[in-house]
XYZ file of C-alpha atoms in Angstrom:
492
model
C -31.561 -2.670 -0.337
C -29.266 -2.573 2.873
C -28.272 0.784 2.070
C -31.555 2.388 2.026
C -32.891 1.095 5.317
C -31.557 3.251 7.594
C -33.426 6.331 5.396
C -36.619 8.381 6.365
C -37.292 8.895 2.461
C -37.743 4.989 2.243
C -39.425 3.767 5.868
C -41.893 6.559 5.955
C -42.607 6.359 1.904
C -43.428 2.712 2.033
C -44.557 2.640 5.532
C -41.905 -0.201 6.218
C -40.411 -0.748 9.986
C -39.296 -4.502 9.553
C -41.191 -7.283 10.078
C -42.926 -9.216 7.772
C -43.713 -6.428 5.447
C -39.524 -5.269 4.945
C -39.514 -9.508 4.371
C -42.084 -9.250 1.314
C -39.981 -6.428 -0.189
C -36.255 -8.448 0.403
C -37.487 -11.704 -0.561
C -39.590 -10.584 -4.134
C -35.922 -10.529 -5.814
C -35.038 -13.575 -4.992
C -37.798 -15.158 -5.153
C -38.020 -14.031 -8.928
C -34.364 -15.255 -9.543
C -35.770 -18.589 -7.985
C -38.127 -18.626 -11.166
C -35.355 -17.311 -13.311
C -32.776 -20.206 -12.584
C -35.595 -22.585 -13.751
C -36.113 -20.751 -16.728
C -32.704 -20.230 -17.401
C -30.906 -23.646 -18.928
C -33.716 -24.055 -21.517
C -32.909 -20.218 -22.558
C -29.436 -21.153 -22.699
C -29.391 -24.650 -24.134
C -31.501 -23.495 -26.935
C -30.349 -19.761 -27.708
C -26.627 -19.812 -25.906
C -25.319 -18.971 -23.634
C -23.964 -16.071 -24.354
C -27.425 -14.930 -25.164
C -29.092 -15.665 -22.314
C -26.893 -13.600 -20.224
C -27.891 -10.628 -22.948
C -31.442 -11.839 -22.071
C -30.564 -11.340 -18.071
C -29.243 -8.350 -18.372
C -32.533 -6.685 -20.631
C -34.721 -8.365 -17.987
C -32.859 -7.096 -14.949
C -33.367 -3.837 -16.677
C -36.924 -3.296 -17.330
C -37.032 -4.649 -13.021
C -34.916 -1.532 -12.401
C -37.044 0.849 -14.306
C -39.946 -0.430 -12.293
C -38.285 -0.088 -8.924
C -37.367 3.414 -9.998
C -40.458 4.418 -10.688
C -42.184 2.885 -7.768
C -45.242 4.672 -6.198
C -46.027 2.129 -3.468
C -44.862 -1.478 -2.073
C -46.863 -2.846 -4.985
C -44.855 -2.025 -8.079
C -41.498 -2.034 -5.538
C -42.041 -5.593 -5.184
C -42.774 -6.070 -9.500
C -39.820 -4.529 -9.959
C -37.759 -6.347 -7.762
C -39.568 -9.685 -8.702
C -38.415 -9.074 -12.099
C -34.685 -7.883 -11.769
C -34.721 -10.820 -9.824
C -36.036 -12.837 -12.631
C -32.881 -11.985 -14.891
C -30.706 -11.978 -11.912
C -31.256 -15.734 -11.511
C -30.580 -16.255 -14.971
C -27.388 -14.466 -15.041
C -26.098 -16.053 -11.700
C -26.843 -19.734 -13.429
C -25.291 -19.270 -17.133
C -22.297 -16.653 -16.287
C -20.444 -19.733 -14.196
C -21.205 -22.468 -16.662
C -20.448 -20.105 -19.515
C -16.858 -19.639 -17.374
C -16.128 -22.842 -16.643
C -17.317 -24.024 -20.391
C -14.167 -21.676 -21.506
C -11.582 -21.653 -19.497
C -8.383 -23.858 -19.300
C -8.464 -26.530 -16.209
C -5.549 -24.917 -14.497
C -7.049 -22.029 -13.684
C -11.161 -22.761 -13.926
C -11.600 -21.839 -10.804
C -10.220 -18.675 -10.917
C -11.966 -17.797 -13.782
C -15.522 -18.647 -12.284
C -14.358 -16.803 -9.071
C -14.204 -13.401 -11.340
C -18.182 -13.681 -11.085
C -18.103 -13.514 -7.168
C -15.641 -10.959 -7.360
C -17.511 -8.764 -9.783
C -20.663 -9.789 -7.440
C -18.992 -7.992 -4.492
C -17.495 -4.987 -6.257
C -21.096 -4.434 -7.789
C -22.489 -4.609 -3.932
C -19.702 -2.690 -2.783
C -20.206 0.208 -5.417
C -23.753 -0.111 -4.610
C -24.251 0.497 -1.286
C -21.669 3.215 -1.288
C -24.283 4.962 -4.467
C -27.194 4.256 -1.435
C -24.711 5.988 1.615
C -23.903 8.739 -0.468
C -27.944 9.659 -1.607
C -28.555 8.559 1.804
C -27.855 12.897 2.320
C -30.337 14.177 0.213
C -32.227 16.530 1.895
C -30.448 16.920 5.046
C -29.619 13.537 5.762
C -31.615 9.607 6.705
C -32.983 10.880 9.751
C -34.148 13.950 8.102
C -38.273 13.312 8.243
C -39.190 15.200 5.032
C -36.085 13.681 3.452
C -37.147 13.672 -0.824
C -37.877 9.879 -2.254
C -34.189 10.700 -4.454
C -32.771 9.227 -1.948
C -33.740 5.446 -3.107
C -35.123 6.020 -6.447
C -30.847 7.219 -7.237
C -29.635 4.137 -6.514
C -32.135 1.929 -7.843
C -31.892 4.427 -11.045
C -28.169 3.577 -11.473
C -29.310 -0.165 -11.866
C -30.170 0.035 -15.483
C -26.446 1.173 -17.081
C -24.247 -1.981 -15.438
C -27.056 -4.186 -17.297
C -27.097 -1.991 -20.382
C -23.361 -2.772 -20.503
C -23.356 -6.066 -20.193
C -25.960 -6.436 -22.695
C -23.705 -4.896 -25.425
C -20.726 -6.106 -24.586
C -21.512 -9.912 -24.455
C -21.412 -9.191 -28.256
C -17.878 -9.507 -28.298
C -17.084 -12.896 -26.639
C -17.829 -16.187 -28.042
C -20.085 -18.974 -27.816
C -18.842 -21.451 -25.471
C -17.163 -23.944 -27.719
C -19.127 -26.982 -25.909
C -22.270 -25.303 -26.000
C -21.847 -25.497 -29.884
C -20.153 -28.614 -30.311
C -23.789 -29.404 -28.907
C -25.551 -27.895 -31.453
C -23.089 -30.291 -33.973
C -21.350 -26.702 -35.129
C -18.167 -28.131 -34.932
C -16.215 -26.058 -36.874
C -16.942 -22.988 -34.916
C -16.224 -25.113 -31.811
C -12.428 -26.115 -32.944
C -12.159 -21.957 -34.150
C -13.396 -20.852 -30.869
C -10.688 -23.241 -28.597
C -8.079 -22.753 -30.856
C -8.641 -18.717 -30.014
C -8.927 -19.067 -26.278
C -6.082 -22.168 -25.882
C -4.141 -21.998 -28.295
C -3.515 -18.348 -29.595
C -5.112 -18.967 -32.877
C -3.637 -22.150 -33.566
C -6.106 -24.874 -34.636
C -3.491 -27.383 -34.731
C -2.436 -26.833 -31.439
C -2.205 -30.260 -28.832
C -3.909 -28.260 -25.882
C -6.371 -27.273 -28.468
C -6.741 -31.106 -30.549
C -6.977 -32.559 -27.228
C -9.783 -30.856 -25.958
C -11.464 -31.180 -29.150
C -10.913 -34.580 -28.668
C -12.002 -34.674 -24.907
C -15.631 -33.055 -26.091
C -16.307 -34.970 -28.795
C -15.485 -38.504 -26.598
C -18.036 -37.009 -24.122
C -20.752 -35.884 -26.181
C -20.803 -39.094 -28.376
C -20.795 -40.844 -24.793
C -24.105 -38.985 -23.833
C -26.034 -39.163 -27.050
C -25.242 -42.764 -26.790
C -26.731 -42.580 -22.945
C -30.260 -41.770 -25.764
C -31.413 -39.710 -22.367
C -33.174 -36.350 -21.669
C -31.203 -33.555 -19.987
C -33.960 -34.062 -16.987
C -33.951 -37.066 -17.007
C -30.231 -37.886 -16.892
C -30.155 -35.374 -13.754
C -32.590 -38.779 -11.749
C -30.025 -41.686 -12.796
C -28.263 -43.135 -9.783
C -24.878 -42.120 -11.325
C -25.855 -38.267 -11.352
C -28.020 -38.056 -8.490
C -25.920 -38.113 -6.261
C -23.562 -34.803 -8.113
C -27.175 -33.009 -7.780
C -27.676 -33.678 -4.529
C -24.526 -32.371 -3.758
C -24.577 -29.088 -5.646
C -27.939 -28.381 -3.933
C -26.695 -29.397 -0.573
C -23.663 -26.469 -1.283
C -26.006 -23.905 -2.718
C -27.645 -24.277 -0.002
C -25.339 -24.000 2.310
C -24.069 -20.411 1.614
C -27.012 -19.260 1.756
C -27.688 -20.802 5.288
C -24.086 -20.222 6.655
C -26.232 -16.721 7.441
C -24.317 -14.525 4.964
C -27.180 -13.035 3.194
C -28.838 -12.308 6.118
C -25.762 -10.239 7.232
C -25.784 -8.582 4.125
C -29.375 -7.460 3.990
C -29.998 -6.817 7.022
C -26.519 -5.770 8.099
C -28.196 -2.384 9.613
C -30.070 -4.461 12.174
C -27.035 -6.646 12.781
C -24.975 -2.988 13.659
C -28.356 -1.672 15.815
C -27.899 -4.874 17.763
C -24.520 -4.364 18.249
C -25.240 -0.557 19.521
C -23.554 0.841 16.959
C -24.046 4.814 15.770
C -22.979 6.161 12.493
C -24.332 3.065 10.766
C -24.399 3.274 6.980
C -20.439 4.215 7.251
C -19.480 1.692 10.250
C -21.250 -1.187 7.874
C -19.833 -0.495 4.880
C -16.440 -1.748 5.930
C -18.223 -4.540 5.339
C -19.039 -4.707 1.784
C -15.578 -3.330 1.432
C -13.649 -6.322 3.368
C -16.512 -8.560 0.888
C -14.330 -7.697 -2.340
C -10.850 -7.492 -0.500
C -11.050 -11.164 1.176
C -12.458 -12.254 -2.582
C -9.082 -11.795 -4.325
C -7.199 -14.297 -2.476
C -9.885 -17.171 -3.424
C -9.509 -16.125 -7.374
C -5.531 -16.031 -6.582
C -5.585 -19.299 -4.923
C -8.563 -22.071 -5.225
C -7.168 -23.442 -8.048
C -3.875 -24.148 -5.641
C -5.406 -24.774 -2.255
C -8.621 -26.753 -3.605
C -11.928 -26.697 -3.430
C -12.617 -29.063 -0.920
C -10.473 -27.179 2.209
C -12.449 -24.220 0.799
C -15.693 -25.228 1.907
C -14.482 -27.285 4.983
C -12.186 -24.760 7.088
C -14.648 -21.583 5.826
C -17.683 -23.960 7.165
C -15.785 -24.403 10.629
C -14.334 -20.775 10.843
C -18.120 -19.147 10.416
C -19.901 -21.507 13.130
C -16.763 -20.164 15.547
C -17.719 -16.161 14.804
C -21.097 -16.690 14.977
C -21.071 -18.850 18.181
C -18.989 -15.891 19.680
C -21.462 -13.272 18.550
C -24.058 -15.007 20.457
C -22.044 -15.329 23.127
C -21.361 -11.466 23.549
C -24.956 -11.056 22.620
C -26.114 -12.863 24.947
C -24.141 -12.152 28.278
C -23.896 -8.726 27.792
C -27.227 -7.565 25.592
C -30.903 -6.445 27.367
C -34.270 -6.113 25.861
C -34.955 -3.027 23.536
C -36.451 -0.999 25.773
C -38.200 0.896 22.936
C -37.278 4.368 23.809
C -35.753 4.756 20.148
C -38.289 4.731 17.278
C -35.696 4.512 15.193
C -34.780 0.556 16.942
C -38.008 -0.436 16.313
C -36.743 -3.128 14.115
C -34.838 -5.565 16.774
C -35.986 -6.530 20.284
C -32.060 -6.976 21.855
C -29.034 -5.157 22.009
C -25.903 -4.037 23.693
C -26.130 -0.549 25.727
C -23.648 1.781 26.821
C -20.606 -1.090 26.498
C -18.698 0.036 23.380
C -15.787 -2.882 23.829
C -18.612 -5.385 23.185
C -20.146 -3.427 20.284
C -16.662 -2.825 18.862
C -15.700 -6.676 19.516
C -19.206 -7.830 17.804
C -18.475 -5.900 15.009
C -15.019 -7.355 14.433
C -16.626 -10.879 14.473
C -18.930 -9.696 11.803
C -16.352 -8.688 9.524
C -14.145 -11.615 10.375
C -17.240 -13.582 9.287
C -17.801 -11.872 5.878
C -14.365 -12.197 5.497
C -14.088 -15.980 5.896
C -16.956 -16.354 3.391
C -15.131 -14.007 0.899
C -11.972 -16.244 0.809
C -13.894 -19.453 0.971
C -17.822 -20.317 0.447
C -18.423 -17.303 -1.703
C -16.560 -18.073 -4.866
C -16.089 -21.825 -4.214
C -19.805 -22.584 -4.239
C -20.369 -20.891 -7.215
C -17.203 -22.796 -8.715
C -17.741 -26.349 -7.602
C -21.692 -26.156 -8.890
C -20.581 -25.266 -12.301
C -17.962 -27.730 -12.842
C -19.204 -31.496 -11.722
C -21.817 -32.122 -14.476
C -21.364 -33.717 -17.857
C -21.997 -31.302 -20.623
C -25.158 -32.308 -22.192
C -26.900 -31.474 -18.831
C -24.610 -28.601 -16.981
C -27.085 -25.940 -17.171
C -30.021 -27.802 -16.446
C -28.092 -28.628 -13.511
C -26.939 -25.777 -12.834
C -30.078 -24.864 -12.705
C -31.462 -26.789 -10.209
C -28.514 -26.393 -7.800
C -28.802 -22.280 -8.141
C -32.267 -22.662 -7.725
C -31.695 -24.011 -4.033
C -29.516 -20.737 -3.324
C -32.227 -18.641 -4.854
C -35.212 -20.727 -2.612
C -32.977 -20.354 0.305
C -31.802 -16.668 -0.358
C -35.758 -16.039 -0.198
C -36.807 -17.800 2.851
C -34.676 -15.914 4.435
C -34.860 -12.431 3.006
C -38.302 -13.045 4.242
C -37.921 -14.314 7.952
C -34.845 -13.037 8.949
C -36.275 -9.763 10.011
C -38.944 -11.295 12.311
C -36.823 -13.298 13.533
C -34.454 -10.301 14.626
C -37.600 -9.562 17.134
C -38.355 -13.246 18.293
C -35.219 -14.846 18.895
C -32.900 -12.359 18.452
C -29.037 -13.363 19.380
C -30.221 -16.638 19.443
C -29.920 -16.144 15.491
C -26.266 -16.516 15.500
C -26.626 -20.082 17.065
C -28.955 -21.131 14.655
C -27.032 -20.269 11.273
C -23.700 -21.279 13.560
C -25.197 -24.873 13.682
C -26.206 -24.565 10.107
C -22.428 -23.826 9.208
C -21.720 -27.316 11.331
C -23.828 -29.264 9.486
C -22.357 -27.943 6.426
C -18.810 -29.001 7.720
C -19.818 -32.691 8.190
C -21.156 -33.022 4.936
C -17.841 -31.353 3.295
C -15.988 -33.592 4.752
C -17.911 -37.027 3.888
C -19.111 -35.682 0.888
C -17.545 -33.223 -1.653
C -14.579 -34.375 -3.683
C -11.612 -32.142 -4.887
C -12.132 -30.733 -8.648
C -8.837 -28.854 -9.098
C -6.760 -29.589 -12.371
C -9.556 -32.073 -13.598
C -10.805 -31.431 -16.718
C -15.253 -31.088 -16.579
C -15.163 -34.107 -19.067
C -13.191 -36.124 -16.069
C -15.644 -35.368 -13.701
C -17.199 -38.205 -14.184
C -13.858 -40.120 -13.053
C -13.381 -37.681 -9.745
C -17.113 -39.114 -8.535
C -17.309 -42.603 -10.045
C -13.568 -43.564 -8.423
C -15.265 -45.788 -5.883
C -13.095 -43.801 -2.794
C -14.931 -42.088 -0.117
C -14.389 -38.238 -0.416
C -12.043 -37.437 2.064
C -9.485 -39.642 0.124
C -9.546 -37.824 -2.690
C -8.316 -38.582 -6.482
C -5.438 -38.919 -8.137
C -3.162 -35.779 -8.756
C -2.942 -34.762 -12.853
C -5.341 -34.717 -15.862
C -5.827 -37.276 -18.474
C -5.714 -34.057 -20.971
C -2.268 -33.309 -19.987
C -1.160 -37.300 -21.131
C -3.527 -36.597 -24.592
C -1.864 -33.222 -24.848
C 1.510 -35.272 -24.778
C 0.604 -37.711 -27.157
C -0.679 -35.410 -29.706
C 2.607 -33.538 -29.332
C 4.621 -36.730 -29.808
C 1.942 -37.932 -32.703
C 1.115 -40.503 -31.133
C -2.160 -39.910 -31.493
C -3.969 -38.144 -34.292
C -7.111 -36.593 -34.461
C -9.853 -36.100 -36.812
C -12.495 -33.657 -37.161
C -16.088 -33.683 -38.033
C -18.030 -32.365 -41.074
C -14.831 -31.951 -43.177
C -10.991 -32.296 -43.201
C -9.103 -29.924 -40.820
C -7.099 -28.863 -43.705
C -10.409 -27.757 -44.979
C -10.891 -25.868 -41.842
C -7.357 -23.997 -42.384
């Protein structure tokens, strides 16, 4: 959307200036991946997984064709309402669908890929909106043609249409059918992602092992999915993964990236389609060193330094907003959207800029992926995407209110913006710090060990896995293991 902004084609097609009405049109997509994550674990518990993401990806489709096609606000904001729909659905099964098959050491690397494909899909994107941004002379050309949206939102469909197809060729997520008591295909699909084949494998016995233990342990428990999620001993986990959904959404990083062309008129920037997409383009850079590294440095510095480091940039750009920026005098049509900027002082524009991408950059490295990462990985699995759920549904409430007032309040408070989501990153800090517990090299059926410990957070855990002793023991034969439904020689 960002990328189409700054374009006569779209503010003189839809009428749309800011305000309230730009809000409606930001906040329909998520506000229909709000709806989505809700309807999302039941598609996934019941069908797969792997299925519902197919389902996601047909949804986000038919959303696209509709924006495409779009002949007024109305059907823009259908369209978007439903892309967001299967948005929301993707963004809730593709990290428990990653961190259902991939090996401890380096889960949260794997779940990090989604962030990473997140901001090369932005990236790609807005670069599709800068370049039809020309059609017809230009964005500031008056009679500009309406390709220059209905291009990008075109492209849409084909990323979808590929990921629809291809999902055919992974697996099922081996807990997701030990769930569904399909046990053999559960041992076939470990033994092909841990152990090269090998069903008799310890890495692959042990996990085996590890899932049935925890699923006998939770049909025991006799308790629904929903209502498991209200017990004292899991209420607190969901609490938690709301409180750090929400927080990335209100450490003001969506509002940069929506509205990044107000953020650069602020700043009194020219040439602003190119100056911001350094942006998206620092987005996917700073990303790589979080999949390189969170499984090293942790999740829990992660959240805490990247919490501290955003409230510092933003606190400066209010600063230099607000010692050195005026009123909008209004002589520009074309700044109708904000009421304060910076005039004729390009070190300030240039230094509020910097501070801008500094700040997309510390979320890259740290809040994007980890968030993402850390919701996906502290629930048992009988209820992960049902919690999952929930927890994405705070980002997606949160990504709405905002897509919807963060425009107005551009004109009302203006700089005083930055302080807001700076005290919001704060607050975020001090709950890090009493609050979320390190997940790295834990298995997700020893979660319930990393928050049951009795330590406060800041303490942490003990380092190693209890897999890594089974793996061990199965190696030594210590310990043997049988298999459901028949004999593993059966299986061979």
């Amino acid at each position: 959307m960002s990328g189409v902004l700054a374009t006569s084609a779209y503010t003189n097609y839809f009428h749309v200036h800011g305000g309230y009405r730009q809000g409606l049109i930001t906040g329909s997509m998520p506000g229909g991946s709000l709806f989505g994550t809700v309807a999302s674990s039941f598609i996934a518990d019941r069908m797969s997984r792997r299925t519902a993401i197919q389902i996601a990806a047909l949804i986000w489709m038919l959303g696209s064709i509709f924006q495409t096609v779009a002949n007024g606000i109305g059907l823009l904001i259908v369209g978007r309402a439903v892309a967001g729909f299967g948005a929301g659905i993707a963004s809730t099964i593709v990290p428990v669908y990653q961190a259902e098959i991939a090996p401890k050491e380096i889960r949260g690397r794997v779940v990090s890929l989604q962030q990473f494909a997140i901001t090369i899909g932005i990236l790609v994107q807005y670069f599709i909106q800068y370049g039809s941004s020309f059609v017809d002379g230009g964005p500031l050309n008056p009679r500009q043609s309406t390709l220059a949206f209905r291009i990008p939102w075109g492209v849409q469909i084909f990323p979808a249409l590929a990921l629809a197809l291809l999902m055919f060729f992974v697996p099922y997520s081996p807990r997701w059918l030990a769930g569904q008591d399909r046990w053999e295909e559960s041992i076939r699909v470990l033994a092909n992602l841990h152990g090269n084949g090998d069903m008799n494998h310890p890495k692959v016995l042990a996990q085996y092992r590890e899932i049935e233990e925890a699923m006998t342990f939770e049909r025991e428990a006799g308790e629904s999915a929903f209502k498991a999620l209200t017990q004292p001993r899991m209420l607190n986990r969901v609490f938690l993964a709301l409180c750090v959904q929400m927080w990335s959404q209100l450490s003001g990083i969506n509002a940069c990236m929506y509205y990044i062309v107000y953020m650069m008129q602020s700043a009194g920037v020219s040439n602003l389609l190119l100056i911001s997409s350094i942006q998206y383009i620092l987005n996917v850079v700073c990303t790589l060193p979080a999949i390189l590294f969170i499984d090293t440095w942790g999740r829990r510095p992660s959240l805490l330094y990247g919490a501290l480091s955003m409230m510092s940039l933003l606190f400066i750009i209010a600063a230099l907003q607000a010692t050195y920026g005026m009123e909008n005098p209004h002589t520009n049509p074309s700044l109708d959207a904000i009421s304060w900027l910076v005039m004729d002082k390009p070190a300030i524009s240039r230094a509020i800029v910097v501070c801008s991408y500094l700040f997309v950059s510390t979320f890259a490295v740290t809040w994007g992926p980890t968030s993402w990462t850390y919701a996906s990985e502290i629930f048992p699995t009988g209820i992960r995407a049902k919690a999952v759920s929930v927890a994405t549904a705070s980002n997606w409430f949160w990504n709405t209110v905002l897509a919807f007032v963060v425009p107005t309040l551009f004109k009302e408070i203006n700089w005083k913006l930055y302080v807001l989501f700076g005290m919001f990153n704060f607050c975020a800090a001090v709950q890090v710090f009493l609050s979320v517990r390190e997940t790295k090299g834990k298995t997700l059926e020893e979660m319930d060990e990393v928050f049951e410990s009795g330590k406060p957070a800041w303490r942490g855990v003990s380092s190693g896995s209890r897999l890594d002793k089974l793996q061990r023991e199965i190696a030594d034969g210590v310990v043997k293991v049988g298999f459901r439904r028949q004999r593993y020689e059966e299986l061979r």
